[in-house]
Short mmCIF file of C-alpha atoms and ligand atoms in Angstrom, two decimals:
data_model
loop_
_atom_site.label_atom_id
_atom_site.label_comp_id
_atom_site.label_asym_id
_atom_site.label_seq_id
_atom_site.Cartn_x
_atom_site.Cartn_y
_atom_site.Cartn_z
CA ILE A 21 3.65 22.01 0.58
CA ILE A 22 0.25 20.02 0.84
CA LYS A 23 -2.93 20.76 2.86
CA LEU A 24 -6.11 18.68 3.06
CA GLU A 25 -9.02 20.65 4.58
CA ASP A 26 -11.95 18.66 5.55
CA VAL A 27 -11.70 16.37 2.52
CA LYS A 28 -14.53 13.93 1.94
CA LYS A 29 -14.55 11.31 -0.86
CA ASN A 30 -17.62 9.02 -1.65
CA TYR A 31 -17.84 6.36 -4.22
CA TYR A 32 -21.14 5.28 -5.64
CA LEU A 33 -22.19 1.81 -6.47
CA GLY A 34 -25.40 2.01 -8.19
CA LYS A 35 -27.61 4.01 -5.50
CA THR A 36 -25.22 2.95 -2.50
CA GLU A 37 -23.00 5.48 -1.26
CA VAL A 38 -19.54 4.29 -0.05
CA PRO A 39 -17.64 6.92 2.02
CA ALA A 40 -14.06 6.32 1.65
CA LEU A 41 -13.01 9.51 3.35
CA ARG A 42 -15.10 11.22 6.01
CA GLY A 43 -13.49 14.54 6.59
CA VAL A 44 -9.74 14.46 6.50
CA ASN A 45 -7.50 17.16 7.67
CA PHE A 46 -3.70 17.44 7.69
CA GLU A 47 -0.64 19.42 6.44
CA ILE A 48 2.68 18.07 4.94
CA ASP A 49 5.72 20.35 4.90
CA LYS A 50 8.24 20.53 2.19
CA GLY A 51 10.96 17.80 2.47
CA ASP A 52 8.81 15.67 4.84
CA PHE A 53 9.30 11.78 4.91
CA ILE A 54 5.77 10.77 5.97
CA SER A 55 3.99 7.48 6.27
CA ILE A 56 0.09 7.20 6.08
CA VAL A 57 -0.80 3.94 7.88
CA GLY A 58 -4.18 2.14 8.56
CA PRO A 59 -5.97 -1.15 7.89
CA SER A 60 -6.78 -2.44 4.41
CA GLY A 61 -9.62 -0.43 3.10
CA SER A 62 -9.08 2.53 5.37
CA GLY A 63 -8.75 5.20 2.64
CA LYS A 64 -4.86 5.28 2.05
CA SER A 65 -4.94 4.98 -1.67
CA THR A 66 -7.84 7.33 -1.93
CA ILE A 67 -5.83 9.95 -0.22
CA LEU A 68 -2.90 9.35 -2.48
CA ASN A 69 -4.98 9.65 -5.57
CA LEU A 70 -6.33 13.05 -4.41
CA LEU A 71 -2.79 14.22 -3.64
CA GLY A 72 -1.60 13.10 -7.01
CA CYS A 73 -4.52 14.87 -8.93
CA ILE A 74 -5.65 11.55 -10.34
CA ASP A 75 -9.09 12.10 -8.53
CA VAL A 76 -11.08 14.98 -7.01
CA PRO A 77 -12.55 15.23 -3.59
CA THR A 78 -16.31 15.07 -3.12
CA ALA A 79 -16.08 17.74 -0.66
CA GLY A 80 -13.21 19.88 1.11
CA THR A 81 -10.17 21.42 -0.35
CA VAL A 82 -6.85 19.91 -1.61
CA ILE A 83 -3.97 22.36 -1.91
CA ILE A 84 -0.67 21.38 -3.51
CA ASP A 85 2.28 23.71 -3.56
CA GLY A 86 -0.10 26.67 -2.99
CA THR A 87 -2.79 25.75 -5.70
CA VAL A 88 -6.21 24.70 -4.84
CA THR A 89 -6.66 21.66 -7.10
CA ASN A 90 -10.44 20.95 -6.71
CA ASP A 91 -11.81 22.86 -9.69
CA LEU A 92 -8.73 22.99 -11.99
CA PRO A 93 -9.27 22.14 -15.51
CA GLU A 94 -7.88 18.74 -16.70
CA LYS A 95 -5.15 20.51 -18.69
CA GLN A 96 -3.63 22.03 -15.61
CA LEU A 97 -4.20 19.06 -13.39
CA THR A 98 -2.08 17.02 -15.94
CA ALA A 99 0.59 19.67 -15.86
CA ILE A 100 0.87 19.35 -12.03
CA ARG A 101 0.99 15.68 -12.20
CA ARG A 102 3.73 15.71 -14.85
CA ASN A 103 5.95 18.56 -13.36
CA THR A 104 5.55 18.22 -9.69
CA ILE A 105 4.80 14.64 -8.69
CA GLY A 106 6.02 11.10 -9.02
CA PHE A 107 3.51 8.29 -8.38
CA ILE A 108 4.39 4.72 -7.46
CA PHE A 109 1.11 2.94 -7.79
CA GLN A 110 -0.08 -0.02 -5.54
CA SER A 111 -0.56 -2.04 -8.73
CA PHE A 112 2.54 -0.69 -10.53
CA ASN A 113 0.75 0.32 -13.84
CA LEU A 114 3.64 -0.23 -15.96
CA LEU A 115 3.28 -0.02 -19.79
CA PRO A 116 3.19 -3.75 -21.05
CA THR A 117 4.72 -2.96 -24.50
CA LEU A 118 7.68 -1.14 -23.16
CA ASN A 119 10.75 -2.67 -21.55
CA VAL A 120 12.39 -1.51 -18.29
CA VAL A 121 14.39 1.41 -19.51
CA GLU A 122 11.65 2.50 -21.66
CA ASN A 123 9.10 2.44 -18.74
CA ILE A 124 11.43 4.41 -16.46
CA GLU A 125 12.22 6.99 -19.14
CA PHE A 126 8.63 7.68 -20.15
CA PRO A 127 7.76 10.44 -17.55
CA MET A 128 10.80 12.24 -18.47
CA LEU A 129 9.69 12.37 -22.18
CA LEU A 130 6.24 13.66 -21.02
CA LYS A 131 7.56 16.52 -18.80
CA GLN A 132 6.69 19.92 -19.95
CA GLY A 133 9.46 21.83 -21.99
CA ASN A 134 11.00 18.40 -22.99
CA LYS A 135 11.34 19.01 -26.85
CA SER A 136 13.35 15.78 -27.44
CA LEU A 137 12.15 12.29 -27.89
CA ARG A 138 15.26 10.85 -26.50
CA VAL A 139 16.96 10.87 -23.02
CA LYS A 140 20.50 11.87 -23.10
CA GLY A 141 23.28 13.27 -21.03
CA GLU A 142 22.81 13.75 -17.23
CA SER A 143 19.20 12.41 -17.41
CA LYS A 144 20.35 9.16 -19.08
CA GLU A 145 23.14 8.95 -16.27
CA PHE A 146 20.48 9.28 -13.54
CA ILE A 147 18.33 6.61 -14.96
CA ASP A 148 21.34 4.24 -15.23
CA PHE A 149 22.11 5.16 -11.64
CA LEU A 150 18.47 4.29 -10.53
CA ILE A 151 18.39 0.98 -12.45
CA GLU A 152 21.51 -0.07 -10.59
CA GLU A 153 20.11 1.20 -7.18
CA VAL A 154 16.91 -0.75 -7.47
CA GLY A 155 18.92 -3.80 -8.46
CA LEU A 156 17.61 -4.16 -11.88
CA LYS A 157 20.98 -3.95 -13.73
CA GLY A 158 20.99 -6.59 -16.52
CA ARG A 159 17.17 -6.54 -16.82
CA GLU A 160 16.93 -3.39 -18.82
CA LYS A 161 15.44 -5.29 -21.94
CA HIS A 162 12.85 -7.25 -20.03
CA LYS A 163 9.29 -6.46 -20.53
CA PRO A 164 7.00 -6.33 -17.38
CA ASN A 165 5.52 -9.82 -18.08
CA GLU A 166 9.19 -11.18 -17.97
CA LEU A 167 9.84 -9.79 -14.43
CA SER A 168 9.02 -11.06 -11.17
CA GLY A 169 6.40 -9.21 -8.85
CA GLY A 170 8.97 -7.49 -6.79
CA GLN A 171 11.06 -6.46 -9.96
CA ARG A 172 7.93 -4.80 -11.46
CA GLN A 173 7.66 -2.96 -8.30
CA ARG A 174 11.05 -1.81 -8.56
CA VAL A 175 10.54 -0.50 -12.09
CA ALA A 176 7.75 1.54 -10.90
CA ILE A 177 9.88 2.98 -8.18
CA ALA A 178 12.65 3.93 -10.54
CA ARG A 179 10.04 5.50 -12.88
CA ALA A 180 8.49 7.72 -10.27
CA LEU A 181 12.02 8.93 -9.10
CA SER A 182 13.42 9.42 -12.60
CA THR A 183 12.12 13.03 -13.19
CA LYS A 184 13.34 14.06 -9.69
CA PRO A 185 9.83 15.45 -8.81
CA ARG A 186 9.17 17.57 -5.85
CA ILE A 187 6.72 15.32 -4.40
CA VAL A 188 6.85 11.43 -4.45
CA LEU A 189 3.59 9.59 -3.66
CA ALA A 190 4.42 5.96 -2.92
CA ASP A 191 1.44 3.47 -2.41
CA GLU A 192 2.83 0.41 -0.56
CA PRO A 193 6.25 0.64 -2.58
CA THR A 194 7.73 -2.41 -0.82
CA ALA A 195 4.70 -4.70 -0.67
CA ASN A 196 6.25 -7.13 -3.04
CA LEU A 197 9.83 -6.93 -1.72
CA ASP A 198 11.77 -9.18 0.72
CA SER A 199 13.08 -7.21 3.71
CA LYS A 200 16.73 -6.68 2.35
CA THR A 201 15.67 -5.41 -1.05
CA GLY A 202 12.97 -3.20 0.70
CA GLU A 203 15.59 -1.63 3.05
CA GLU A 204 17.73 -0.83 0.08
CA ILE A 205 14.88 0.95 -1.63
CA ILE A 206 14.02 2.96 1.53
CA ASP A 207 17.63 3.97 1.95
CA LEU A 208 17.62 5.27 -1.71
CA MET A 209 14.52 7.22 -1.01
CA LYS A 210 15.92 8.63 2.20
CA LYS A 211 18.98 9.67 0.42
CA ILE A 212 16.95 11.48 -2.37
CA ASN A 213 14.78 13.02 0.45
CA ARG A 214 18.04 14.51 2.00
CA ASP A 215 20.02 15.45 -0.97
CA LEU A 216 17.10 16.97 -3.19
CA ASP A 217 14.74 17.84 -0.42
CA THR A 218 12.03 15.72 -2.12
CA THR A 219 8.74 15.35 -0.09
CA PHE A 220 8.10 11.68 0.26
CA ILE A 221 4.46 10.50 1.13
CA PHE A 222 4.03 6.67 1.76
CA SER A 223 1.02 4.66 2.20
CA THR A 224 2.47 1.60 3.93
CA HIS A 225 2.09 -1.57 5.83
CA ASP A 226 5.88 -1.91 6.27
CA GLN A 227 6.94 -1.21 9.83
CA THR A 228 10.34 -0.53 8.53
CA ILE A 229 9.26 2.46 6.57
CA VAL A 230 7.10 3.77 9.58
CA ASP A 231 10.11 3.63 11.87
CA ILE A 232 12.15 5.74 9.45
CA ALA A 233 9.57 8.35 8.82
CA ASP A 234 9.39 11.64 10.66
CA HIS A 235 5.80 12.25 10.36
CA ILE A 236 3.03 9.59 10.77
CA ILE A 237 -0.61 9.95 9.87
CA ARG A 238 -2.83 7.03 10.90
CA LEU A 239 -6.26 6.42 9.32
CA LYS A 240 -9.25 4.27 10.37
CA ASP A 241 -12.39 4.04 8.23
CA GLY A 242 -11.74 7.20 6.38
CA GLU A 243 -10.79 9.31 9.22
CA VAL A 244 -7.49 10.60 10.62
CA VAL A 245 -7.05 9.08 14.14
CA GLU A 246 -3.41 10.14 14.90
CA ASN A 247 -1.15 12.81 13.26
CA ARG A 248 2.40 12.62 14.95
CA LYS A 249 5.56 14.57 13.87
CA ILE A 250 8.64 12.79 15.22
CA ASN A 251 11.49 15.49 14.80
CA ILE B 20 1.95 -35.23 -2.00
CA ILE B 21 4.45 -33.07 -3.96
CA LYS B 22 8.09 -33.80 -5.17
CA LEU B 23 10.41 -31.81 -7.37
CA GLU B 24 13.34 -33.60 -8.90
CA ASP B 25 16.38 -31.54 -10.18
CA VAL B 26 13.79 -29.06 -11.77
CA LYS B 27 15.31 -26.35 -13.93
CA LYS B 28 13.42 -23.50 -15.63
CA ASN B 29 14.87 -21.26 -18.30
CA TYR B 30 13.06 -18.13 -19.84
CA TYR B 31 14.35 -16.91 -23.14
CA LEU B 32 14.72 -13.12 -23.97
CA GLY B 33 15.48 -13.27 -27.68
CA LYS B 34 18.85 -15.13 -27.62
CA THR B 35 19.62 -14.62 -24.00
CA GLU B 36 18.80 -17.51 -21.57
CA VAL B 37 17.50 -16.40 -18.19
CA PRO B 38 18.04 -19.34 -15.71
CA ALA B 39 15.04 -18.73 -13.22
CA LEU B 40 15.44 -22.31 -11.44
CA ARG B 41 18.88 -23.97 -11.52
CA GLY B 42 18.06 -27.54 -10.34
CA VAL B 43 15.56 -27.57 -7.37
CA ASN B 44 14.79 -30.53 -5.31
CA PHE B 45 12.35 -31.00 -2.40
CA GLU B 46 9.27 -32.92 -1.05
CA ILE B 47 6.15 -31.65 0.37
CA ASP B 48 3.92 -33.80 2.57
CA LYS B 49 0.22 -33.98 2.63
CA GLY B 50 -1.13 -31.49 5.14
CA ASP B 51 2.27 -29.44 5.23
CA PHE B 52 2.12 -25.66 6.03
CA ILE B 53 5.03 -24.80 4.01
CA SER B 54 6.68 -21.24 3.26
CA ILE B 55 9.06 -20.71 0.39
CA VAL B 56 11.18 -17.62 1.07
CA GLY B 57 13.96 -15.73 -0.66
CA PRO B 58 14.86 -12.49 -2.22
CA SER B 59 12.83 -10.70 -4.96
CA GLY B 60 13.61 -12.54 -8.26
CA SER B 61 14.91 -15.64 -6.53
CA GLY B 62 12.26 -18.05 -8.20
CA LYS B 63 9.39 -18.34 -5.76
CA SER B 64 6.59 -17.59 -8.27
CA THR B 65 8.24 -19.72 -10.93
CA ILE B 66 8.19 -22.80 -8.46
CA LEU B 67 4.55 -21.92 -7.63
CA ASN B 68 3.65 -21.78 -11.37
CA LEU B 69 5.12 -25.23 -11.86
CA LEU B 70 3.42 -26.72 -8.84
CA GLY B 71 0.17 -25.30 -10.11
CA CYS B 72 0.60 -26.71 -13.58
CA ILE B 73 0.54 -23.19 -15.25
CA ASP B 74 4.02 -23.89 -16.43
CA VAL B 75 6.23 -26.73 -17.31
CA PRO B 76 9.96 -27.21 -16.29
CA THR B 77 12.69 -26.84 -18.92
CA ALA B 78 14.20 -30.02 -17.26
CA GLY B 79 13.61 -32.33 -14.29
CA THR B 80 10.40 -33.88 -12.91
CA VAL B 81 7.47 -32.19 -11.21
CA ILE B 82 5.21 -35.05 -9.41
CA ILE B 83 1.86 -33.95 -7.95
CA ASP B 84 -0.30 -36.42 -5.90
CA GLY B 85 1.66 -39.28 -7.47
CA THR B 86 1.29 -37.98 -10.95
CA VAL B 87 4.33 -36.86 -13.29
CA THR B 88 3.05 -33.57 -14.74
CA ASN B 89 5.74 -32.67 -17.24
CA ASP B 90 4.36 -34.29 -20.34
CA LEU B 91 0.75 -34.45 -19.55
CA PRO B 92 -1.69 -33.14 -22.29
CA GLU B 93 -3.24 -29.74 -21.51
CA LYS B 94 -6.60 -31.36 -20.95
CA GLN B 95 -5.21 -33.29 -17.96
CA LEU B 96 -3.26 -30.47 -16.60
CA THR B 97 -6.50 -28.39 -16.68
CA ALA B 98 -8.31 -31.04 -14.64
CA ILE B 99 -5.61 -31.33 -11.99
CA ARG B 100 -5.55 -27.46 -11.80
CA ARG B 101 -9.48 -27.26 -11.53
CA ASN B 102 -9.96 -30.40 -9.04
CA THR B 103 -6.85 -30.28 -6.85
CA ILE B 104 -5.44 -26.90 -6.67
CA GLY B 105 -6.35 -23.48 -5.43
CA PHE B 106 -4.11 -20.75 -6.54
CA ILE B 107 -3.68 -17.22 -4.97
CA PHE B 108 -1.85 -15.20 -7.66
CA GLN B 109 0.77 -12.49 -6.77
CA SER B 110 -1.14 -10.09 -8.93
CA PHE B 111 -4.61 -11.56 -8.07
CA ASN B 112 -5.92 -11.83 -11.58
CA LEU B 113 -9.52 -11.26 -10.75
CA LEU B 114 -12.02 -11.15 -13.53
CA PRO B 115 -12.95 -7.43 -13.92
CA THR B 116 -16.50 -7.84 -15.11
CA LEU B 117 -17.45 -10.12 -12.24
CA ASN B 118 -18.14 -8.79 -8.80
CA VAL B 119 -16.79 -10.03 -5.51
CA VAL B 120 -19.14 -13.02 -5.12
CA GLU B 121 -19.22 -14.05 -8.77
CA ASN B 122 -15.42 -14.12 -8.53
CA ILE B 123 -15.13 -16.23 -5.52
CA GLU B 124 -17.87 -18.70 -7.02
CA PHE B 125 -16.24 -18.95 -10.41
CA PRO B 126 -13.81 -21.98 -9.73
CA MET B 127 -16.72 -23.80 -8.20
CA LEU B 128 -18.55 -23.62 -11.52
CA LEU B 129 -15.73 -24.89 -13.39
CA LYS B 130 -15.10 -27.93 -11.24
CA GLN B 131 -15.27 -31.13 -12.93
CA GLY B 132 -18.73 -32.98 -12.38
CA ASN B 133 -20.45 -29.77 -11.54
CA LYS B 134 -23.49 -29.72 -13.77
CA SER B 135 -25.19 -26.66 -12.40
CA LEU B 136 -24.49 -23.07 -13.38
CA ARG B 137 -25.54 -22.00 -9.75
CA VAL B 138 -23.96 -22.38 -6.37
CA LYS B 139 -26.38 -23.56 -3.81
CA GLY B 140 -26.90 -25.12 -0.42
CA GLU B 141 -23.75 -26.04 1.53
CA SER B 142 -21.47 -24.58 -1.18
CA LYS B 143 -23.14 -21.20 -0.88
CA GLU B 144 -22.90 -21.39 2.89
CA PHE B 145 -19.24 -21.87 2.66
CA ILE B 146 -18.83 -18.86 0.37
CA ASP B 147 -20.65 -16.63 2.72
CA PHE B 148 -18.45 -17.95 5.53
CA LEU B 149 -15.26 -17.17 3.59
CA ILE B 150 -16.48 -13.61 2.60
CA GLU B 151 -17.05 -12.91 6.22
CA GLU B 152 -13.71 -14.46 7.42
CA VAL B 153 -11.72 -12.31 4.84
CA GLY B 154 -13.56 -9.23 6.01
CA LEU B 155 -15.32 -8.38 2.91
CA LYS B 156 -19.06 -8.69 4.10
CA GLY B 157 -20.93 -5.86 2.67
CA ARG B 158 -18.63 -5.56 -0.39
CA GLU B 159 -20.20 -8.49 -2.32
CA LYS B 160 -21.43 -6.41 -5.21
CA HIS B 161 -18.15 -4.41 -5.73
CA LYS B 162 -16.14 -5.08 -8.78
CA PRO B 163 -12.41 -5.38 -8.51
CA ASN B 164 -11.87 -1.67 -9.64
CA GLU B 165 -14.24 -0.65 -6.89
CA LEU B 166 -12.07 -2.22 -4.11
CA SER B 167 -8.76 -1.41 -2.35
CA GLY B 168 -5.58 -3.33 -3.18
CA GLY B 169 -5.93 -5.36 0.06
CA GLN B 170 -9.53 -6.07 -0.58
CA ARG B 171 -8.85 -7.51 -4.06
CA GLN B 172 -6.13 -9.61 -2.52
CA ARG B 173 -8.68 -10.98 -0.12
CA VAL B 174 -11.05 -11.76 -2.93
CA ALA B 175 -8.40 -13.78 -4.61
CA ILE B 176 -7.76 -15.66 -1.37
CA ALA B 177 -11.42 -16.41 -0.71
CA ARG B 178 -11.61 -17.69 -4.35
CA ALA B 179 -8.75 -19.92 -4.01
CA LEU B 180 -10.30 -21.69 -0.85
CA SER B 181 -13.92 -21.85 -2.13
CA THR B 182 -13.59 -25.29 -3.74
CA LYS B 183 -11.69 -26.77 -0.74
CA PRO B 184 -8.88 -27.84 -2.82
CA ARG B 185 -6.39 -30.40 -1.60
CA ILE B 186 -3.49 -28.17 -2.18
CA VAL B 187 -3.49 -24.28 -1.85
CA LEU B 188 -0.68 -22.34 -3.61
CA ALA B 189 -0.37 -18.86 -2.22
CA ASP B 190 1.89 -16.25 -3.88
CA GLU B 191 2.59 -13.64 -1.25
CA PRO B 192 -1.15 -13.61 0.01
CA THR B 193 -0.56 -10.92 2.68
CA ALA B 194 1.70 -8.43 0.63
CA ASN B 195 -1.12 -5.82 0.51
CA LEU B 196 -2.56 -6.30 3.85
CA ASP B 197 -1.93 -4.58 7.28
CA SER B 198 -0.59 -6.81 9.85
CA LYS B 199 -3.88 -7.35 11.64
CA THR B 200 -5.88 -8.34 8.69
CA GLY B 201 -2.98 -10.42 7.54
CA GLU B 202 -2.93 -12.38 10.83
CA GLU B 203 -6.65 -13.02 10.54
CA ILE B 204 -6.08 -14.49 7.01
CA ILE B 205 -3.28 -16.75 8.09
CA ASP B 206 -5.27 -17.91 11.10
CA LEU B 207 -8.19 -18.77 8.72
CA MET B 208 -5.73 -20.70 6.60
CA LYS B 209 -4.15 -22.48 9.72
CA LYS B 210 -7.82 -23.62 10.62
CA ILE B 211 -8.47 -24.99 7.17
CA ASN B 212 -5.12 -26.73 7.15
CA ARG B 213 -6.05 -28.48 10.46
CA ASP B 214 -9.69 -29.12 9.75
CA LEU B 215 -9.49 -30.34 6.09
CA ASP B 216 -5.75 -31.45 6.17
CA THR B 217 -5.36 -29.04 3.18
CA THR B 218 -1.78 -28.59 2.02
CA PHE B 219 -0.65 -24.91 2.03
CA ILE B 220 2.38 -23.70 0.09
CA PHE B 221 3.13 -19.99 0.55
CA SER B 222 5.61 -17.85 -1.31
CA THR B 223 6.14 -15.00 1.15
CA HIS B 224 8.19 -12.06 2.63
CA ASP B 225 5.94 -11.96 5.66
CA GLN B 226 7.85 -13.10 8.73
CA THR B 227 4.54 -13.92 10.55
CA ILE B 228 3.78 -16.57 8.02
CA VAL B 229 7.25 -17.92 8.15
CA ASP B 230 6.88 -18.10 11.98
CA ILE B 231 3.67 -20.16 11.77
CA ALA B 232 4.90 -22.55 8.94
CA ASP B 233 6.21 -25.96 9.79
CA HIS B 234 8.40 -26.47 6.87
CA ILE B 235 10.67 -23.66 5.43
CA ILE B 236 12.33 -23.75 2.08
CA ARG B 237 14.80 -20.91 1.37
CA LEU B 238 15.81 -19.96 -2.36
CA LYS B 239 18.68 -17.72 -3.68
CA ASP B 240 19.25 -17.31 -7.26
CA GLY B 241 17.13 -20.29 -8.47
CA GLU B 242 18.49 -22.66 -5.91
CA VAL B 243 17.38 -24.11 -2.70
CA VAL B 244 19.81 -23.13 0.06
CA GLU B 245 17.90 -24.21 3.13
CA ASN B 246 15.05 -26.94 3.52
CA ARG B 247 14.11 -27.16 7.34
CA LYS B 248 11.09 -29.03 8.84
CA ILE B 249 10.22 -27.68 12.32
CA ASN B 250 7.82 -30.44 13.64
N1 ATP C 11 8.63 -14.47 -18.68
C1 ATP C 11 9.91 -14.39 -18.36
N2 ATP C 11 11.05 -14.07 -19.06
C2 ATP C 11 12.26 -13.86 -18.64
N3 ATP C 11 12.58 -13.81 -17.42
C3 ATP C 11 11.59 -14.05 -16.52
C4 ATP C 11 10.31 -14.31 -16.75
N4 ATP C 11 9.52 -14.52 -15.72
C5 ATP C 11 10.39 -14.52 -14.76
N5 ATP C 11 11.66 -14.23 -15.19
C6 ATP C 11 12.82 -14.06 -14.29
O1 ATP C 11 13.09 -15.18 -13.50
C7 ATP C 11 13.44 -14.76 -12.24
C8 ATP C 11 12.59 -15.37 -11.20
O2 ATP C 11 11.29 -14.98 -11.22
P1 ATP C 11 10.19 -15.14 -10.19
O3 ATP C 11 8.82 -14.43 -10.50
O4 ATP C 11 9.96 -16.64 -9.85
O5 ATP C 11 10.79 -14.48 -8.89
P2 ATP C 11 10.10 -14.22 -7.33
O6 ATP C 11 11.09 -15.03 -6.35
O7 ATP C 11 8.78 -14.65 -7.30
O8 ATP C 11 10.19 -12.79 -7.08
P3 ATP C 11 9.33 -11.64 -6.20
O9 ATP C 11 9.72 -12.02 -4.82
O10 ATP C 11 9.92 -10.37 -6.67
O11 ATP C 11 7.90 -11.81 -6.69
C9 ATP C 11 13.44 -13.28 -12.16
O12 ATP C 11 14.80 -12.98 -12.08
C10 ATP C 11 12.75 -12.76 -13.33
O13 ATP C 11 13.51 -11.67 -14.10
N1 ATP C 12 -14.39 2.93 -7.30
C1 ATP C 12 -14.75 2.47 -5.92
N2 ATP C 12 -16.09 2.31 -5.93
C2 ATP C 12 -16.58 2.03 -4.74
N3 ATP C 12 -15.88 1.76 -3.52
C3 ATP C 12 -14.63 2.12 -3.62
C4 ATP C 12 -13.81 2.45 -4.94
N4 ATP C 12 -12.55 2.57 -4.62
C5 ATP C 12 -12.36 2.28 -3.32
N5 ATP C 12 -13.52 2.13 -2.85
C6 ATP C 12 -13.64 1.82 -1.33
O1 ATP C 12 -13.05 2.83 -0.53
C7 ATP C 12 -12.48 2.34 0.60
C8 ATP C 12 -11.05 2.91 0.64
O2 ATP C 12 -10.20 2.35 -0.43
P1 ATP C 12 -8.72 2.58 -0.53
O3 ATP C 12 -8.26 1.90 -1.69
O4 ATP C 12 -8.38 4.02 -0.26
O5 ATP C 12 -8.19 1.76 0.82
P2 ATP C 12 -6.65 1.49 1.17
O6 ATP C 12 -6.50 1.99 2.45
O7 ATP C 12 -5.69 1.96 0.08
O8 ATP C 12 -6.64 -0.16 1.32
P3 ATP C 12 -5.44 -1.37 1.07
O9 ATP C 12 -4.56 -1.23 2.27
O10 ATP C 12 -6.22 -2.47 1.03
O11 ATP C 12 -4.81 -0.87 -0.13
C9 ATP C 12 -12.42 0.79 0.44
O12 ATP C 12 -13.50 0.29 1.44
C10 ATP C 12 -12.99 0.55 -0.94
O13 ATP C 12 -13.89 -0.75 -0.98
MG1 MG C 13 -4.36 0.92 -1.16
MG1 MG C 14 7.02 -13.50 -7.12
#
C-alpha cells in the first residue's frame, strides 16, 4: 500500500544542507503493523511526514495507495490526507480552543463528502467508544491546557482513529504514557488493525510496540539499516 | 531540602472541581536522586509545578530550602525559580525565535546578579560541554522547529542544567529519546548529582531512571501510595 523508492530529504539552514534522509527504500503492505525505530534524529518523523503527505521528498518517489505523491497539487494531497490517513503527531498538535470531544470529531467534519456540521449516529457512537478506550471518559469538556501530557497524547490518538482511516501514522504515540496505559492503547490499535485491516505505521522508542509489530524498519543517520518481516 | 505537608490541588472547570492532588506528604533530602512515578493523569506534573513555584497549592504547605512558598509575593517566587531551580518541562517550552545555544544560555542571563548580556568564560565552556554531552554538537544554530522531537527535549535538558541549579525538576525528560540517548542523559545527570550535590526530582515512565533513583515516590489518583528510599 506504500512504497518509498530511493527517497532523499534535505533541509536547509541558511546555506548549510542537513541531509535528514539519504536514500530510503521500503515497501509496506496493506494491514501491516510496522514499527520504524532508530536513535533520536535518525529521520523517523521525517519519513512519517512524507508518508502523511505533509512534506515532499527532495528526491526519490513516494507512492501511496498506487498514487505517486511527489508532484501532486496541494488540493489532491489534502484529499489524500483527509480521506486515507490518520496522523498522531509527536507533539500532538491539538486545537487549543476546542475541547476533547471537539478535537476528536474535527477530522470527521473535514472528511470529503461530509455535508453536515454535526457528528451523529454511528459516528458519534464510535467516538464515545474511542474516548472510553483511551481512558478519557469524564474529561470530554477539558481543553488541551486542562489535561496532563499523557491525556493530550490520548486525545491525539483518538482523533487519528476517529475517521477509521486506511493508514494510521503514529509518531511516538506512547512517549508520554505509563506502561499500563500504553499497553491498553496498543491493544486498541491491534484490535482495529485486525478488525478493519487498517495499516499502522509507528515511529517509536517503545520496545512493547516493537515486540508486537510484524514488520520492523530500523533507521540510522537517515538510512535504512534493517528491514525485517516477522510473520 | 523540600517538604510537602498535606498538599492539595484542585483545578476548576466551570463549576466542576477536578482534584488533581488529594493530600500529598513527603520530604526530599539535599542531593536526592528521586523518581515520582504513576499512571498518566495521577498528578506528577502538578507536583513538579508546585515544587517549581509555577503554581500554588489549594491547601497544605510547600517548603523549599527552608522557605514556605505558599503566600510569597510573585517577585520572590520568581527569584527562587531563577536562582535555585532548573526545570525540564514535559512539553519543552523552548523559545521559538532563539536557536539551540541561545535557548540554553537564556536562564543564565536571567539569573539574579548577572549584569552582563553575554555569556563568557567558564559559563560559556560549561554550555559547550552540555551541548556536547546531550549530543547536539553541530546543531547549535538550529531553531526548535528545525530539530527532531528528541533534539528539542535535549535542548530543554541542557537549558535546565546550564545555571547549575541546586534543584533540577525533570518532567519526563527521556520520553522522546531512544534508550541509548536516554541512558547517556541519565548518566550525565547522575554525574552532576554526584559532583555538584544537585538534587534531581524526576517525573517519569522510564524504568531506567526508576532503577537508578535512590528514592521512589509512587502516585495514584493524586495520592502517594508508596514512598521508598533505597540507600
Ligand atoms: N488546568 C487544568 N484544569 C483542569 N484539570 C487539570 C488541569 N491540569 C491538569 N488537570 C488534571 O489534573 C490531573 C493531573 O494532571 P497531571 O498533569 O499532574 O498528571 P500527570 O501525572 O503529569 O500525567 P501524565 O503522565 O499524563 O503527564 C489530570 O487528571 C488532569 O486532567
Ligand atoms: N526543518 C528542519 N531544518 C533543519 N533540519 C531539520 C529540520 N527538521 C528536522 N531536521 C533534522 O533532520 C534530522 C531528522 O529529524 P527527525 O525529526 O526525522 O528525527 P527523528 O528520528 O524523528 O528523531 P526523534 O526520535 O528525536 O523524534 C534531525 O537531525 C534534525 O535535526
Ligand atoms: Mg521524531
Ligand atoms: Mg505530566
